[in-house]
PDB file of C-alpha atoms in Angstrom:
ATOM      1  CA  UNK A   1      52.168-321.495-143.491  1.00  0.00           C
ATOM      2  CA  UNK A   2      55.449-320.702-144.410  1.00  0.00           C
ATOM      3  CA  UNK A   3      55.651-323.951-146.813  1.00  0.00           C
ATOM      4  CA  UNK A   4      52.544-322.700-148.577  1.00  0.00           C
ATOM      5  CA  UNK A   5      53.924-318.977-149.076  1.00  0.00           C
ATOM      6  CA  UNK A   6      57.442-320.320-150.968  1.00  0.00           C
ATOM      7  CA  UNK A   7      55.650-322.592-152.636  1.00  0.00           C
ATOM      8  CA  UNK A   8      53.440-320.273-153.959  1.00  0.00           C
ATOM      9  CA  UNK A   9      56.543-317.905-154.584  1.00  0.00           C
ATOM     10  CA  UNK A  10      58.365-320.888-156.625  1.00  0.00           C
ATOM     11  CA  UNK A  11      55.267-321.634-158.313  1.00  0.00           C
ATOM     12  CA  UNK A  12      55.151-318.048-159.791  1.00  0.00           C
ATOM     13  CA  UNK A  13      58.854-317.633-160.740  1.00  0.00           C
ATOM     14  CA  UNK A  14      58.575-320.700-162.825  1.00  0.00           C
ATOM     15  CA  UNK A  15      55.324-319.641-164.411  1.00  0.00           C
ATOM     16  CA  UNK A  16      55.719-316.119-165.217  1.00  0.00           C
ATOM     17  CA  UNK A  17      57.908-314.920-168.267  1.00  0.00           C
ATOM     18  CA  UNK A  18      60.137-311.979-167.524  1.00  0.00           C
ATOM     19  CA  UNK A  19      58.862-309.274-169.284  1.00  0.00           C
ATOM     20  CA  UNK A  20      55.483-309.761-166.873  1.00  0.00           C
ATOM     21  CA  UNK A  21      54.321-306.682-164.088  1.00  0.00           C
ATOM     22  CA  UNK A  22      54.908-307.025-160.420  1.00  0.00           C
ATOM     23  CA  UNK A  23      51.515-305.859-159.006  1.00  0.00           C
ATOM     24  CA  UNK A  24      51.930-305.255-154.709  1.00  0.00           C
ATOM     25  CA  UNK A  25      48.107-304.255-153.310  1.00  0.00           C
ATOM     26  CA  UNK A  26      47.422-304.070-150.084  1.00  0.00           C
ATOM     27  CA  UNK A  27      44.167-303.429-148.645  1.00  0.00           C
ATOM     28  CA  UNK A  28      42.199-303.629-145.858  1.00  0.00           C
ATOM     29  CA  UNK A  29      38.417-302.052-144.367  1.00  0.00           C
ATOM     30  CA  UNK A  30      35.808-303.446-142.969  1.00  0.00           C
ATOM     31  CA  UNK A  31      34.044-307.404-142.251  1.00  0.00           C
ATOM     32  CA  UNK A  32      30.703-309.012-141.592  1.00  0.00           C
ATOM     33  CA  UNK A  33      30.595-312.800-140.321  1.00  0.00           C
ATOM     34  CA  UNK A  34      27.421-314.129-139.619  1.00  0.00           C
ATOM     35  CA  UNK A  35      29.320-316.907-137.153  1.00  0.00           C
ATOM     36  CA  UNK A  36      25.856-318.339-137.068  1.00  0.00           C
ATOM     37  CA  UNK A  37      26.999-321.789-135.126  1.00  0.00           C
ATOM     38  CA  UNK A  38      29.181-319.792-132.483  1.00  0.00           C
ATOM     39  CA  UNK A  39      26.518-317.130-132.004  1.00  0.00           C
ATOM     40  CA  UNK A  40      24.141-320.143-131.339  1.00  0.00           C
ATOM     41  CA  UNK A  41      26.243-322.232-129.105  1.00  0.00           C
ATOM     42  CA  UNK A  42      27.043-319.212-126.420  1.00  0.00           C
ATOM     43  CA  UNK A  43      22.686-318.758-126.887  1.00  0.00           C
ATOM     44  CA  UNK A  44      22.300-321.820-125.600  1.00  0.00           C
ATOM     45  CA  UNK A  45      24.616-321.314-122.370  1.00  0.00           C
ATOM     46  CA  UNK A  46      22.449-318.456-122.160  1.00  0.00           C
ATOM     47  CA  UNK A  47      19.985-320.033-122.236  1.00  0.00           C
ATOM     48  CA  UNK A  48      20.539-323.094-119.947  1.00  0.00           C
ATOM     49  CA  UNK A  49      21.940-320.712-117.714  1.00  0.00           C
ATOM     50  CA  UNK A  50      18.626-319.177-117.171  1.00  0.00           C
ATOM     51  CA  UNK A  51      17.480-322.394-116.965  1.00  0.00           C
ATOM     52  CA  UNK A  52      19.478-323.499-113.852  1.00  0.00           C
ATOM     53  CA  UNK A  53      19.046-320.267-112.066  1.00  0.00           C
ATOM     54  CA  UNK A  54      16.774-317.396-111.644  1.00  0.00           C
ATOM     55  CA  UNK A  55      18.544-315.876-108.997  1.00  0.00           C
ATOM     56  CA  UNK A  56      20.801-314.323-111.996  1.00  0.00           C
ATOM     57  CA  UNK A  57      20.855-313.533-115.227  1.00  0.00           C
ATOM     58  CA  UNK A  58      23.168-314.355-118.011  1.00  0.00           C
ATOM     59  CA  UNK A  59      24.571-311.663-120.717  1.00  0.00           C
ATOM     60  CA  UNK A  60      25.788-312.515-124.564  1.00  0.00           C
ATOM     61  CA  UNK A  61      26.744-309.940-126.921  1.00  0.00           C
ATOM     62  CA  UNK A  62      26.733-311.374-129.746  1.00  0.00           C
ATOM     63  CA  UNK A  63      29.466-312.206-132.933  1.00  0.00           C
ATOM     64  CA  UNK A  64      29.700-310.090-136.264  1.00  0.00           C
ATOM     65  CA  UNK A  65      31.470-307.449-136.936  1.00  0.00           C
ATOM     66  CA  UNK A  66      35.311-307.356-137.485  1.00  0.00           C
ATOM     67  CA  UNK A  67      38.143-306.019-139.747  1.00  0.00           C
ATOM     68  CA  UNK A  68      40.358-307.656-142.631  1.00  0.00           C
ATOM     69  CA  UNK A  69      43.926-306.949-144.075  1.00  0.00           C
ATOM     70  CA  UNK A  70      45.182-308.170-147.195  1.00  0.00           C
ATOM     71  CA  UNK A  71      48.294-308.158-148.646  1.00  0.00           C
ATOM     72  CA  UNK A  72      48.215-309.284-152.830  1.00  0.00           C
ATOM     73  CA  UNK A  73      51.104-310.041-155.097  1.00  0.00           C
ATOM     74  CA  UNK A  74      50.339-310.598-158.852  1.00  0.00           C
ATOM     75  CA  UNK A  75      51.935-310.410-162.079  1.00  0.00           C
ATOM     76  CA  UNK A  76      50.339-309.700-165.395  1.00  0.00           C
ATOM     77  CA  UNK A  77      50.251-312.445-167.768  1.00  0.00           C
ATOM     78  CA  UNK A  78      49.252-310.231-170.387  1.00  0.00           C
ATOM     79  CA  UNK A  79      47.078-306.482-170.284  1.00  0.00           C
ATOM     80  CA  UNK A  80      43.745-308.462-168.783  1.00  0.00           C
ATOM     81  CA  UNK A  81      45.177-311.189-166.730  1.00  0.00           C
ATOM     82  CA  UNK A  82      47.032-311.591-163.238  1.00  0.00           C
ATOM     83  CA  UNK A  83      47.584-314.605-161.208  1.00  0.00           C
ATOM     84  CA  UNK A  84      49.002-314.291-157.708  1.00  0.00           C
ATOM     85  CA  UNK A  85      49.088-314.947-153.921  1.00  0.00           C
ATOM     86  CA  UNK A  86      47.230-313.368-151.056  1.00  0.00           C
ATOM     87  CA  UNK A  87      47.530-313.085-147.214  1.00  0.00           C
ATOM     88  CA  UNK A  88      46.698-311.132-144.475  1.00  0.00           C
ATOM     89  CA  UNK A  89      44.354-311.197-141.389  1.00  0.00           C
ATOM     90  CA  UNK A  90      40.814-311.044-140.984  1.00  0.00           C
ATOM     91  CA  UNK A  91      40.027-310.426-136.754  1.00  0.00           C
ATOM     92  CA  UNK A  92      36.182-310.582-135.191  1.00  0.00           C
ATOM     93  CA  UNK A  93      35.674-308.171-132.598  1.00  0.00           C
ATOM     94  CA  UNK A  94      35.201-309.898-129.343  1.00  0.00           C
ATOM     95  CA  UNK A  95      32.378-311.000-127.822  1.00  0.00           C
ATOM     96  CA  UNK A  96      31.583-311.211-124.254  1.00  0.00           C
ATOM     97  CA  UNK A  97      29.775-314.006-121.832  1.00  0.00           C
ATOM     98  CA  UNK A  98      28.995-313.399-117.927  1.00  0.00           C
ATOM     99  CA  UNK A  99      26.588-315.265-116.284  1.00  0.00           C
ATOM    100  CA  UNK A 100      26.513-319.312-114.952  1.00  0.00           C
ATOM    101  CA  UNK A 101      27.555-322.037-117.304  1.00  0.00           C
ATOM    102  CA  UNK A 102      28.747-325.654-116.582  1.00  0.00           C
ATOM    103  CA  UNK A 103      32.537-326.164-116.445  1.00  0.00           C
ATOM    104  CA  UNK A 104      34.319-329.341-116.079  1.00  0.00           C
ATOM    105  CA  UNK A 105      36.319-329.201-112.883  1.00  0.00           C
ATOM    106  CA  UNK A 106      35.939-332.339-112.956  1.00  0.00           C
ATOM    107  CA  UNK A 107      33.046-333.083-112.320  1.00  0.00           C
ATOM    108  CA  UNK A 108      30.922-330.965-114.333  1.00  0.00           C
ATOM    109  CA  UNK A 109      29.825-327.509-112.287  1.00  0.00           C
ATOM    110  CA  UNK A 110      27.771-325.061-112.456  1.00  0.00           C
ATOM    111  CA  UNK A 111      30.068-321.775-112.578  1.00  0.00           C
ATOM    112  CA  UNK A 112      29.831-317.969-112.728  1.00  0.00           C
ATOM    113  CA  UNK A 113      32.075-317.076-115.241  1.00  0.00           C
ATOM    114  CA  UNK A 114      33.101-314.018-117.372  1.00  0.00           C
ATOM    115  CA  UNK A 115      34.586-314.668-120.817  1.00  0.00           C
ATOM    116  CA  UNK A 116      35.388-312.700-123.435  1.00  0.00           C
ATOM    117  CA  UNK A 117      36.163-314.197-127.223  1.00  0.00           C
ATOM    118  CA  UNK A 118      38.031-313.313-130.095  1.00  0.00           C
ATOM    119  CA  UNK A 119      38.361-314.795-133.598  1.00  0.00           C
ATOM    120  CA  UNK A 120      41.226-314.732-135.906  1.00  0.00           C
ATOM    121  CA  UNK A 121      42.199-315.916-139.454  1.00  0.00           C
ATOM    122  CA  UNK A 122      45.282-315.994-141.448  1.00  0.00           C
ATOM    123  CA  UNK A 123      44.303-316.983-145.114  1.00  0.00           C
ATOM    124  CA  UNK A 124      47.161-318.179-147.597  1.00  0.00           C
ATOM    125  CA  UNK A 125      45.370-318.063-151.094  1.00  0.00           C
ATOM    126  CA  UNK A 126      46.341-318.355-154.930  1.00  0.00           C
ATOM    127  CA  UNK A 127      43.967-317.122-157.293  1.00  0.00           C
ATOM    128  CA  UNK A 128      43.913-314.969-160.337  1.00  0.00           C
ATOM    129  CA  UNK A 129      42.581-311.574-161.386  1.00  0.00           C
ATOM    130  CA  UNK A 130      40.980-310.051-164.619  1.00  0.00           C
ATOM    131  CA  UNK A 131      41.826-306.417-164.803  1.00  0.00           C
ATOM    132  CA  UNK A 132      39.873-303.970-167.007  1.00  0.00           C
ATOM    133  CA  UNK A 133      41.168-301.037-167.786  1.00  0.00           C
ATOM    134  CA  UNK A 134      39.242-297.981-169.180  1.00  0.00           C
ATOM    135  CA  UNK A 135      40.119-296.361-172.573  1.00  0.00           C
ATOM    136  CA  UNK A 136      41.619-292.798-172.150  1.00  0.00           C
ATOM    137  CA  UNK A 137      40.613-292.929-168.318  1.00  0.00           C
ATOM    138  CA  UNK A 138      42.426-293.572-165.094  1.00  0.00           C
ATOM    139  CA  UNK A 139      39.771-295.875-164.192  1.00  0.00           C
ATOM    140  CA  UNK A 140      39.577-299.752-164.117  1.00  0.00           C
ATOM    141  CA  UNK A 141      37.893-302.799-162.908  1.00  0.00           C
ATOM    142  CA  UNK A 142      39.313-305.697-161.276  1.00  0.00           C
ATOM    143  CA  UNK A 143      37.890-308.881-160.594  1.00  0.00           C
ATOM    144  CA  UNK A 144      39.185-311.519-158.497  1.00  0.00           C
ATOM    145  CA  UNK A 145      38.662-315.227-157.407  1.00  0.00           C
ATOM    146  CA  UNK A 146      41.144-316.927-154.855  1.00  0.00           C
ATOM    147  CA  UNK A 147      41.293-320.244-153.392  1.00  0.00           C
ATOM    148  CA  UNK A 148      43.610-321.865-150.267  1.00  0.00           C
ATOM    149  CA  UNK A 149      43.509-322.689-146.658  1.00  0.00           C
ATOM    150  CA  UNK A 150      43.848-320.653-143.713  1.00  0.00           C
ATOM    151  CA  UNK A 151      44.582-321.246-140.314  1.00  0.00           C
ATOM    152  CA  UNK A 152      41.844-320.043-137.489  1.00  0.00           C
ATOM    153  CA  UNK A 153      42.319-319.429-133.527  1.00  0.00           C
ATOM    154  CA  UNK A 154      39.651-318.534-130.858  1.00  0.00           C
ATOM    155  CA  UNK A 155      41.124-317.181-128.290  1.00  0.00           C
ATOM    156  CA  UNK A 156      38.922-317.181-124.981  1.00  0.00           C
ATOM    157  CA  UNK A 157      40.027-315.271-121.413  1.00  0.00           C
ATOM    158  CA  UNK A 158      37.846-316.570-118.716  1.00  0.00           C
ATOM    159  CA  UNK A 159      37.767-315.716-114.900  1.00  0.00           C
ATOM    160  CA  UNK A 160      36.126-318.544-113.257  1.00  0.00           C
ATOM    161  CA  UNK A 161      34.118-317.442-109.541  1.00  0.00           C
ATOM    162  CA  UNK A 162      36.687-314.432-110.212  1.00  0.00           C
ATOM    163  CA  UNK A 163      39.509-316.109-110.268  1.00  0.00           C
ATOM    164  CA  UNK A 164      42.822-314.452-112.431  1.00  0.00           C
ATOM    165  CA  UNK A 165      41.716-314.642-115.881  1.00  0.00           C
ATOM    166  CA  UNK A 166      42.576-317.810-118.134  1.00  0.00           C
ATOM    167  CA  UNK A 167      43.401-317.882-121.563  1.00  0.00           C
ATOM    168  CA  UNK A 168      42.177-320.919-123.489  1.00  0.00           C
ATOM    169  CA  UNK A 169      43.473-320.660-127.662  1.00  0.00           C
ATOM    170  CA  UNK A 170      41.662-322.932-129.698  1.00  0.00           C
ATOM    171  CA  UNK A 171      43.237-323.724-133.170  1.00  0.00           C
ATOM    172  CA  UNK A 172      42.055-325.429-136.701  1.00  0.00           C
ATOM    173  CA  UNK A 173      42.536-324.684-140.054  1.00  0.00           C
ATOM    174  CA  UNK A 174      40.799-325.360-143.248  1.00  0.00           C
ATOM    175  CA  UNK A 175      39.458-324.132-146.737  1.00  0.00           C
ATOM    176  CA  UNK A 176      39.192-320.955-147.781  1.00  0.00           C
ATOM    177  CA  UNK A 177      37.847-319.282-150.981  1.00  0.00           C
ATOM    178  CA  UNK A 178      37.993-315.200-151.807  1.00  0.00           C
ATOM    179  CA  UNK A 179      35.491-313.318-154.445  1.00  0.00           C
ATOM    180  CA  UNK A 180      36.425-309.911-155.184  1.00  0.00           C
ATOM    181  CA  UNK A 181      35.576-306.618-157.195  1.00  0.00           C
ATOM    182  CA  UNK A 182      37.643-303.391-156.885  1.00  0.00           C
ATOM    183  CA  UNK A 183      37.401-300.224-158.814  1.00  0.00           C
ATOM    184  CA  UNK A 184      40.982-298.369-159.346  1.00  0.00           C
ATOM    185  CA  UNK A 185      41.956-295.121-159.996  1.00  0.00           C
ATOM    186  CA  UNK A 186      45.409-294.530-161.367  1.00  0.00           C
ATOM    187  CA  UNK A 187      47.172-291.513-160.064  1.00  0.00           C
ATOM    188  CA  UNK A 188      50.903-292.300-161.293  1.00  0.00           C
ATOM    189  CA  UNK A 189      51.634-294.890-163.659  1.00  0.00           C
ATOM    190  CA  UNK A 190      53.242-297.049-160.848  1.00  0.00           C
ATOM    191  CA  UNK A 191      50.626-296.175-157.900  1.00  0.00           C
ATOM    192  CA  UNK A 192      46.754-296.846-158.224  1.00  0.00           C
ATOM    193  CA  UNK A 193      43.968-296.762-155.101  1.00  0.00           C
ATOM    194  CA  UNK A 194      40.962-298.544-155.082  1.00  0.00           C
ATOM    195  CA  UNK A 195      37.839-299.583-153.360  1.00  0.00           C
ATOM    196  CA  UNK A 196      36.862-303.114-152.812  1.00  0.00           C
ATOM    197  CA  UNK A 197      34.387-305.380-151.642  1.00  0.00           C
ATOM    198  CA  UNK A 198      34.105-309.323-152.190  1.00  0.00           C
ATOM    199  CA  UNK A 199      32.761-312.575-149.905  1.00  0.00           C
ATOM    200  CA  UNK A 200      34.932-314.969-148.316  1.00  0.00           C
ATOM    201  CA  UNK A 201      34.149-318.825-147.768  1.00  0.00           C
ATOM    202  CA  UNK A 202      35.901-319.805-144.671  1.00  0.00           C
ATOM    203  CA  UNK A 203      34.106-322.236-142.190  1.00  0.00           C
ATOM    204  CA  UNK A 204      36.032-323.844-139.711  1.00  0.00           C
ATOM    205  CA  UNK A 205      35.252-326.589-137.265  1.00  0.00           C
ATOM    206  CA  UNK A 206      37.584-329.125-134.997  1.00  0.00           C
ATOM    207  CA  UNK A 207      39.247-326.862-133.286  1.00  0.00           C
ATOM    208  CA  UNK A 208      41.440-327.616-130.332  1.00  0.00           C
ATOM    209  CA  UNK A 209      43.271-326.277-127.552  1.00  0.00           C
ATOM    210  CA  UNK A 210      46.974-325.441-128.749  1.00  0.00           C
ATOM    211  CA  UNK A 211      48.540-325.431-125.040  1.00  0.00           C
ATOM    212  CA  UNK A 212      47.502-327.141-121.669  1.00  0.00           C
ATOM    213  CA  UNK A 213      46.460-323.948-119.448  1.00  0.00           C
ATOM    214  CA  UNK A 214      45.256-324.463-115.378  1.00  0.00           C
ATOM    215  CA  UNK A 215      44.591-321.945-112.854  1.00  0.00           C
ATOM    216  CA  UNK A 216      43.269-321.950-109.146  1.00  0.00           C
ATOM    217  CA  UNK A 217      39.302-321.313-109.240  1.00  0.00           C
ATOM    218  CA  UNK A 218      38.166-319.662-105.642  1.00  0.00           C
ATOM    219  CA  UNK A 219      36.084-322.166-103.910  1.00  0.00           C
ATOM    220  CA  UNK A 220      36.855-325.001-106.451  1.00  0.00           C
ATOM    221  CA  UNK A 221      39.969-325.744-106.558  1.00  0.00           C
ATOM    222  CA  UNK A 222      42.353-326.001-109.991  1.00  0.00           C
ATOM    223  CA  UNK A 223      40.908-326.466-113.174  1.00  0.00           C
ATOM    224  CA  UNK A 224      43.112-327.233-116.130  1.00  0.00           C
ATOM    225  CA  UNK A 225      42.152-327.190-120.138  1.00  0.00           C
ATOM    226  CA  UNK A 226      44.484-329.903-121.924  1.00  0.00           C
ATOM    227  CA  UNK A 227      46.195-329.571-125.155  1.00  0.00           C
ATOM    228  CA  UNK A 228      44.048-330.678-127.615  1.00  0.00           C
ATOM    229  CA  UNK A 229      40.964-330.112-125.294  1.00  0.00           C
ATOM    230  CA  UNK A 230      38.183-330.029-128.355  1.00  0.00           C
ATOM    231  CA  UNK A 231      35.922-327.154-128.649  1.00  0.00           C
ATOM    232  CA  UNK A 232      32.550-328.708-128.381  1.00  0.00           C
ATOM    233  CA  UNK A 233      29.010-328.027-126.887  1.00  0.00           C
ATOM    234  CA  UNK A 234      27.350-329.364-124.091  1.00  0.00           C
ATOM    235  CA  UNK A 235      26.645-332.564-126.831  1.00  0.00           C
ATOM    236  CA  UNK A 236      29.759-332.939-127.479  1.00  0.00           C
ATOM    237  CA  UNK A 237      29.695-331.718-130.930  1.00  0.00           C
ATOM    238  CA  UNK A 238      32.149-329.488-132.547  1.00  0.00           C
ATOM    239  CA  UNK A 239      31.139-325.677-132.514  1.00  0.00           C
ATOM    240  CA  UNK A 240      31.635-324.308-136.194  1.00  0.00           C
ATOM    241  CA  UNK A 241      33.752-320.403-136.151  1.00  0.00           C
ATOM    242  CA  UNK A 242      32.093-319.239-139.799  1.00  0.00           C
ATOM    243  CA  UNK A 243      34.037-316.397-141.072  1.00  0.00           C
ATOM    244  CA  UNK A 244      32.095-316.294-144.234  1.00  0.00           C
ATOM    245  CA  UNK A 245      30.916-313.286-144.994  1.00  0.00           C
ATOM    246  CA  UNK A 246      31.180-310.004-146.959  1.00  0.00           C
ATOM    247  CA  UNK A 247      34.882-307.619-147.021  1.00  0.00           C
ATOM    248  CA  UNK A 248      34.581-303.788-147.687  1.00  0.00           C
ATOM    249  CA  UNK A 249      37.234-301.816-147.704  1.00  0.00           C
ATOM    250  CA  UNK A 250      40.241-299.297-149.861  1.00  0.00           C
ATOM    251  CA  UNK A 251      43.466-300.103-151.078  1.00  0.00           C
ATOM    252  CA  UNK A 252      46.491-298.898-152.383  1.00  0.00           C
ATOM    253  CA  UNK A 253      48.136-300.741-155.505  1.00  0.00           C
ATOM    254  CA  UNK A 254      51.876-300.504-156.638  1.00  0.00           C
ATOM    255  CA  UNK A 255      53.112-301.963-160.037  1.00  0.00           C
ATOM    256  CA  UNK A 256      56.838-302.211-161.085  1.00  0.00           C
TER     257      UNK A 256
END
């Protein structure tokens, strides 16, 4: 990630002419993710769960909501046009599992477990921006289109029988592509606020366990997740993390 930032950095310094705007925005608010594949995988552990046993019953709360920072720097190419880079952090609430599900010892076992799951993403991004201001107003209109990669973690803490918890973090990375409006409102010439909304593309799949983790499981014995320990379902097929999904929020703008 740090490649991609100076690169982006270097790109800029060689393509924008001196007299050109620094533009800083940082923003941040509020995020909807369908995460339609994860939601369905832990369904069906429900699911089979209830299957296997109706002494007990198994609990999902399910994926969506979440948060998003971003942190923006342009420069004005001319009155209408920026181009810049974007960062930042877009975090899912976690989610929560208790109930039986089959967990490879080995063999393969039927477990009570508890785990709760969290989703992250760091975006790096290049894009530009048309900016629209209003005649004899403090008002204008920005719209935005970015394009990059990011790099995604799942993070899942799981106590097995009731054993110490275990924390499993699952890693990819891949494509992502930001749409954004804002409206601005000028108070100084140098400082601006504004509220925002826009969609984000970012689907990721193939992730894989970053670090080897094991732990003692009451009655079982140790179990140990690998590095590179795949995060697939029962089928062995790789469960999607969708962050796509719509980004509401404020921000605060700076230009110099």
């Amino acid at each position: 990630m740090r490649k991609l930032l100076f690169l982006a950095v270097m790109v800029l310094s060689v393509v924008v002419p001196s007299f050109a705007a620094v533009d800083i925005s940082v923003s941040g608010g509020y995020s909807y993710s369908s995460l339609a594949s994860l939601n369905s995988y832990w369904e069906k552990v429900k699911t089979d769960a209830a299957a296997y046993t109706t002494t007990s019953s198994a609990n999902w709360k399910g994926y969506g909501n979440g948060v998003f920072g971003n942190v923006d720097l342009s420069v004005n190419l001319d009155k209408n046009i920026l181009i810049g880079v974007r960062s930042g952090l877009q975090y899912i609430f976690p989610s929560t599992y208790s109930g039986f599900r089959l967990v490879n010892i080995p063999p393969l076992t039927w477990m009570s477990t508890d785990t709760s799951i969290a989703n992250y993403l760091i975006p790096v991004l290049a894009g530009i921006n048309l900016y629209f201001p209003m005649e004899d107003s403090a008002i204008a209109i920005n719209l935005g289109g970015y394009a990059g990669w990011g790099l995604a973690y799942c993070s899942q803490t799981t106590k097995y029988n009731g054993s110490e918890p275990l924390l499993a973090l699952y890693g990819t990375n891949g494509f992502v592509a930001d749409f954004t409006a804002a409206v601005e409102v000028k108070l100084l010439p140098f400082l601006a606020v504004s509220i925002n909304g826009g969609y984000r593309y970012a689907n990721m799949i193939n992730y894989k366990n970053i670090n080897k983790v094991s732990g003692n499981v009451p009655g079982f014995g140790l179990i140990t997740i690998p590095t590179n320990d795949p995060f697939n379902d029962n089928n062995g097929k790789p469960v999607a993390v969708d962050f796509s999904g719509i980004n509401i929020g404020v921000g605060i703008d700076l230009r110099f």
